[in-house]
Short mmCIF file of C-alpha atoms in Angstrom, two decimals:
data_model
loop_
_atom_site.label_atom_id
_atom_site.label_comp_id
_atom_site.label_asym_id
_atom_site.label_seq_id
_atom_site.Cartn_x
_atom_site.Cartn_y
_atom_site.Cartn_z
CA UNK A 1 -0.14 0.21 0.00
CA UNK A 2 2.91 2.53 1.28
CA UNK A 3 4.59 1.36 -2.18
CA UNK A 4 1.86 2.33 -4.24
CA UNK A 5 1.10 6.07 -2.59
CA UNK A 6 4.94 6.48 -2.97
CA UNK A 7 4.59 5.92 -6.80
CA UNK A 8 1.62 7.72 -7.05
CA UNK A 9 3.44 10.91 -5.58
CA UNK A 10 6.46 10.07 -7.78
CA UNK A 11 4.19 10.30 -10.90
CA UNK A 12 2.38 13.44 -9.86
CA UNK A 13 5.80 15.19 -9.21
CA UNK A 14 7.05 13.93 -12.47
CA UNK A 15 3.89 15.65 -14.16
CA UNK A 16 4.30 18.47 -12.22
CA UNK A 17 7.75 19.30 -13.55
CA UNK A 18 6.72 18.27 -16.78
CA UNK A 19 4.11 20.56 -17.04
CA UNK A 20 6.49 23.38 -15.50
CA UNK A 21 9.03 22.54 -18.16
CA UNK A 22 6.22 22.96 -20.83
CA UNK A 23 5.25 26.15 -19.19
CA UNK A 24 8.91 27.85 -19.32
CA UNK A 25 9.08 26.98 -23.00
CA UNK A 26 5.59 28.34 -23.59
CA UNK A 27 6.30 31.44 -21.64
CA UNK A 28 10.17 31.76 -23.65
CA UNK A 29 8.58 31.25 -26.90
CA UNK A 30 5.71 33.83 -26.75
CA UNK A 31 8.06 36.49 -25.20
CA UNK A 32 11.02 36.10 -27.56
CA UNK A 33 8.73 36.17 -30.58
CA UNK A 34 6.50 39.09 -29.43
CA UNK A 35 6.99 41.80 -32.19
CA UNK A 36 7.03 45.14 -30.00
CA UNK A 37 6.22 47.10 -33.06
CA UNK A 38 2.73 45.99 -32.60
CA UNK A 39 2.62 48.38 -29.63
CA UNK A 40 5.25 51.00 -30.57
CA UNK A 41 3.71 51.89 -34.05
CA UNK A 42 0.41 52.90 -31.97
CA UNK A 43 2.27 55.67 -30.56
CA UNK A 44 4.86 56.62 -32.89
CA UNK A 45 4.37 59.58 -34.98
CA UNK A 46 3.62 59.29 -38.52
CA UNK A 47 6.43 60.68 -40.85
CA UNK A 48 5.24 62.98 -43.81
CA UNK A 49 6.90 64.26 -46.77
CA UNK A 50 7.49 67.66 -45.17
CA UNK A 51 9.49 65.88 -42.28
CA UNK A 52 11.69 64.29 -44.76
CA UNK A 53 12.34 67.51 -46.62
CA UNK A 54 13.31 69.27 -43.33
CA UNK A 55 16.17 66.62 -42.81
CA UNK A 56 17.46 66.81 -46.49
CA UNK A 57 20.83 67.76 -45.59
CA UNK A 58 21.37 65.15 -43.07
CA UNK A 59 23.42 62.21 -44.41
CA UNK A 60 21.80 59.17 -42.86
CA UNK A 61 20.20 58.49 -45.96
CA UNK A 62 17.29 55.77 -45.74
CA UNK A 63 16.61 56.16 -41.89
CA UNK A 64 12.81 56.75 -42.57
CA UNK A 65 12.43 53.50 -44.16
CA UNK A 66 10.46 51.19 -42.21
CA UNK A 67 8.66 54.02 -40.12
CA UNK A 68 4.53 54.64 -40.28
CA UNK A 69 3.95 56.78 -43.20
CA UNK A 70 2.20 60.09 -43.48
CA UNK A 71 0.74 62.90 -45.75
CA UNK A 72 2.53 63.34 -49.07
CA UNK A 73 4.61 60.28 -49.37
CA UNK A 74 4.80 59.40 -53.21
CA UNK A 75 2.49 56.41 -53.86
CA UNK A 76 4.16 53.41 -55.39
CA UNK A 77 1.52 52.10 -58.26
CA UNK A 78 3.42 49.56 -60.60
CA UNK A 79 6.61 47.77 -61.05
CA UNK A 80 8.06 50.22 -63.77
CA UNK A 81 8.04 52.93 -61.16
CA UNK A 82 9.89 50.87 -58.70
CA UNK A 83 12.67 50.21 -60.94
CA UNK A 84 12.77 54.01 -61.50
CA UNK A 85 13.18 55.04 -57.94
CA UNK A 86 16.47 56.49 -56.78
CA UNK A 87 18.39 54.09 -54.51
CA UNK A 88 20.73 55.04 -51.73
CA UNK A 89 23.55 53.85 -53.65
CA UNK A 90 24.95 51.95 -50.78
CA UNK A 91 23.84 54.76 -48.31
CA UNK A 92 25.81 57.55 -50.32
CA UNK A 93 22.67 59.05 -51.88
CA UNK A 94 19.11 60.27 -50.81
CA UNK A 95 16.84 57.83 -51.73
CA UNK A 96 12.96 58.11 -52.99
CA UNK A 97 10.59 57.33 -50.18
CA UNK A 98 7.39 55.59 -51.19
CA UNK A 99 4.32 53.65 -49.52
CA UNK A 100 1.21 51.85 -50.80
CA UNK A 101 -1.39 49.60 -50.06
CA UNK A 102 -1.25 45.94 -50.40
CA UNK A 103 -3.79 42.90 -50.20
CA UNK A 104 -1.41 40.31 -50.42
CA UNK A 105 1.86 39.63 -48.49
CA UNK A 106 3.69 35.97 -49.22
CA UNK A 107 6.37 35.19 -46.21
CA UNK A 108 9.46 33.59 -47.75
CA UNK A 109 12.08 31.06 -45.75
CA UNK A 110 14.87 34.13 -45.39
CA UNK A 111 15.41 35.95 -42.15
CA UNK A 112 18.06 38.87 -41.66
CA UNK A 113 19.37 39.87 -38.21
CA UNK A 114 17.92 43.28 -37.03
CA UNK A 115 21.72 44.62 -36.51
CA UNK A 116 24.74 43.23 -37.59
CA UNK A 117 26.09 44.35 -34.14
CA UNK A 118 23.83 41.63 -32.60
CA UNK A 119 25.71 39.13 -34.38
CA UNK A 120 28.71 38.85 -32.16
CA UNK A 121 28.71 38.79 -28.44
CA UNK A 122 31.29 37.84 -26.06
CA UNK A 123 32.07 37.47 -22.39
CA UNK A 124 34.49 36.39 -19.74
CA UNK A 125 34.58 34.13 -16.93
CA UNK A 126 37.16 32.96 -14.12
CA UNK A 127 37.70 29.67 -13.25
CA UNK A 128 40.05 28.64 -10.74
CA UNK A 129 42.21 31.89 -11.20
CA UNK A 130 42.30 31.22 -14.77
CA UNK A 131 40.10 33.86 -17.12
CA UNK A 132 38.43 32.39 -20.32
CA UNK A 133 36.90 34.32 -22.99
CA UNK A 134 33.85 33.01 -24.92
CA UNK A 135 31.85 34.30 -27.99
CA UNK A 136 28.68 33.46 -29.84
CA UNK A 137 28.24 34.58 -33.33
CA UNK A 138 24.67 34.42 -35.01
CA UNK A 139 24.19 34.18 -38.60
CA UNK A 140 22.98 37.53 -40.16
CA UNK A 141 20.89 35.56 -42.40
CA UNK A 142 19.19 32.45 -41.87
CA UNK A 143 16.44 30.04 -43.28
CA UNK A 144 15.87 28.46 -40.19
CA UNK A 145 12.12 29.28 -38.95
CA UNK A 146 12.92 28.46 -35.29
CA UNK A 147 15.74 31.12 -35.16
CA UNK A 148 14.28 33.61 -37.56
CA UNK A 149 11.20 33.91 -35.22
CA UNK A 150 13.17 35.59 -32.38
CA UNK A 151 12.48 39.15 -32.21
CA UNK A 152 16.17 39.49 -33.21
CA UNK A 153 15.28 38.87 -36.84
CA UNK A 154 13.02 40.37 -39.29
CA UNK A 155 11.61 37.98 -42.46
CA UNK A 156 11.58 38.70 -45.97
CA UNK A 157 8.44 38.80 -48.10
CA UNK A 158 7.02 39.06 -51.74
CA UNK A 159 4.61 41.88 -51.71
CA UNK A 160 2.08 42.82 -54.31
CA UNK A 161 2.12 46.19 -55.70
CA UNK A 162 -1.12 48.16 -56.82
CA UNK A 163 -0.66 46.65 -60.50
CA UNK A 164 -0.55 43.22 -59.37
CA UNK A 165 3.28 42.59 -59.64
CA UNK A 166 5.27 41.20 -56.87
CA UNK A 167 8.54 42.58 -55.59
CA UNK A 168 10.64 41.37 -52.97
CA UNK A 169 10.80 43.10 -49.80
CA UNK A 170 12.56 43.21 -46.07
CA UNK A 171 9.22 44.46 -44.57
CA UNK A 172 8.87 44.79 -40.72
CA UNK A 173 6.92 42.00 -39.25
CA UNK A 174 4.36 43.74 -37.80
CA UNK A 175 2.57 44.75 -41.07
CA UNK A 176 2.57 41.21 -42.30
CA UNK A 177 0.54 40.28 -38.75
CA UNK A 178 -1.72 42.97 -39.71
CA UNK A 179 -2.35 41.98 -42.92
CA UNK A 180 -3.07 38.43 -41.84
CA UNK A 181 -5.48 40.12 -39.39
CA UNK A 182 -7.12 42.70 -42.05
CA UNK A 183 -6.41 41.38 -45.24
CA UNK A 184 -5.17 44.63 -46.67
CA UNK A 185 -2.73 46.76 -44.90
CA UNK A 186 -0.85 50.20 -45.69
CA UNK A 187 2.52 49.65 -45.64
CA UNK A 188 5.31 51.65 -44.09
CA UNK A 189 7.64 53.78 -45.72
CA UNK A 190 10.09 52.13 -47.97
CA UNK A 191 12.85 52.73 -50.34
CA UNK A 192 14.39 50.67 -53.18
CA UNK A 193 17.95 49.45 -52.42
CA UNK A 194 20.31 46.99 -53.69
CA UNK A 195 20.19 44.07 -52.60
CA UNK A 196 22.60 42.33 -50.27
CA UNK A 197 24.78 39.68 -51.73
CA UNK A 198 24.65 37.14 -48.67
CA UNK A 199 20.84 36.96 -49.28
CA UNK A 200 20.67 37.12 -53.11
CA UNK A 201 21.41 33.44 -53.15
CA UNK A 202 18.62 32.28 -50.95
CA UNK A 203 16.03 34.86 -52.79
CA UNK A 204 17.15 33.57 -56.27
CA UNK A 205 14.50 30.91 -56.47
CA UNK A 206 11.87 33.60 -55.86
CA UNK A 207 13.02 36.15 -58.25
CA UNK A 208 13.22 33.67 -60.81
CA UNK A 209 10.07 32.73 -60.34
CA UNK A 210 8.36 36.00 -60.72
CA UNK A 211 11.13 37.25 -63.34
CA UNK A 212 12.32 39.94 -61.00
CA UNK A 213 15.75 42.12 -61.26
CA UNK A 214 18.16 40.67 -58.80
CA UNK A 215 19.78 43.97 -58.08
CA UNK A 216 16.83 45.51 -56.34
CA UNK A 217 14.77 45.07 -53.02
CA UNK A 218 12.20 47.00 -51.31
CA UNK A 219 13.01 47.90 -47.89
CA UNK A 220 10.54 48.59 -45.61
CA UNK A 221 12.25 47.85 -42.18
CA UNK A 222 13.89 50.54 -39.90
CA UNK A 223 17.20 49.13 -38.38
CA UNK A 224 18.05 52.34 -36.95
CA UNK A 225 14.85 52.41 -34.75
CA UNK A 226 15.60 49.11 -33.81
CA UNK A 227 19.31 49.76 -32.60
CA UNK A 228 18.02 52.97 -30.95
CA UNK A 229 15.58 51.22 -29.10
CA UNK A 230 17.16 48.13 -28.74
CA UNK A 231 17.36 47.87 -24.98
CA UNK A 232 13.66 48.42 -25.00
CA UNK A 233 13.16 45.31 -27.40
CA UNK A 234 15.19 43.17 -25.37
CA UNK A 235 13.85 44.65 -22.08
CA UNK A 236 10.20 43.75 -23.21
CA UNK A 237 11.39 40.17 -24.17
CA UNK A 238 12.78 39.58 -20.79
CA UNK A 239 9.74 41.05 -18.88
CA UNK A 240 7.34 39.20 -20.73
CA UNK A 241 8.86 36.03 -20.15
CA UNK A 242 8.72 36.70 -16.38
CA UNK A 243 5.01 37.81 -16.48
CA UNK A 244 3.85 34.95 -18.52
CA UNK A 245 5.70 32.44 -16.41
CA UNK A 246 4.50 33.90 -12.98
CA UNK A 247 0.80 34.43 -14.24
CA UNK A 248 0.83 30.75 -15.82
CA UNK A 249 2.21 29.45 -12.20
CA UNK A 250 -0.46 31.56 -10.26
CA UNK A 251 -3.32 30.24 -12.62
CA UNK A 252 -2.00 26.72 -12.12
CA UNK A 253 -1.96 27.43 -8.22
CA UNK A 254 -5.59 28.47 -8.32
CA UNK A 255 -6.89 25.59 -10.41
CA UNK A 256 -4.65 23.21 -7.78
CA UNK A 257 -6.41 24.91 -4.72
CA UNK A 258 -10.07 24.89 -6.31
CA UNK A 259 -9.38 20.79 -7.01
CA UNK A 260 -8.23 20.47 -3.48
CA UNK A 261 -11.39 22.25 -2.10
CA UNK A 262 -13.59 20.43 -4.17
CA UNK A 263 -11.98 16.97 -3.18
CA UNK A 264 -12.16 18.10 0.42
CA UNK A 265 -15.99 18.72 0.00
CA UNK A 266 -16.45 15.44 -1.29
CA UNK A 267 -14.96 13.65 1.41
CA UNK A 268 -16.85 15.39 3.71
CA UNK A 269 -20.13 14.82 1.95
CA UNK A 270 -19.01 11.33 1.79
#
């Protein structure tokens, strides 16, 4: 009898540990894949053409790309106009800023690290009086969905233009989520830019399928905003993890207490 009770307790404890592990994994997944820009864009001032012209003398060309589009931004209408847009020429010239609405966004299996500064992390540790250095290298481009889903990465898409053509785009993931919810979305400010060499081979099958020029891509992600607010993105992921984990454990304890209360009442009735 005692042995049976002991085995039952071991089994229940094992189930409890398993549920804790599942909850921890779920909390990590939700926290570190959450796109903060869904909230950030609600409070971010829209950038209009007047604001862009006021900063025409600044040399940080292209830094408005990926921000919410306001009034006066040129509307992109067709593929011919896309190929005529002035690019930044690797950051040395003022590009043409555009925006448009789309009713079709196709996710591709290619992800790019939000900032190359995140690719390399290092640290030092002391073991027995000896110091050791360690470093971690994250790929700037990846086709692994598990890694690409992290808030550190942003995905590539094929985006439909108003004339029905598709162009490759490094688009803020937030807008793909909005598109999935509404079926149509006003895209952020974008620029035409040269396709990164390291990502070109991964995109080549899609470029061939849609008969597109391999030298041009639509950039609609703000790397500058990510780098300026990087601590906020990382801090939000960290706090979300603990909030979700603690909330899950709290709900678990409530359910556990209610079950115990129900069992006690049944025993008293019996």
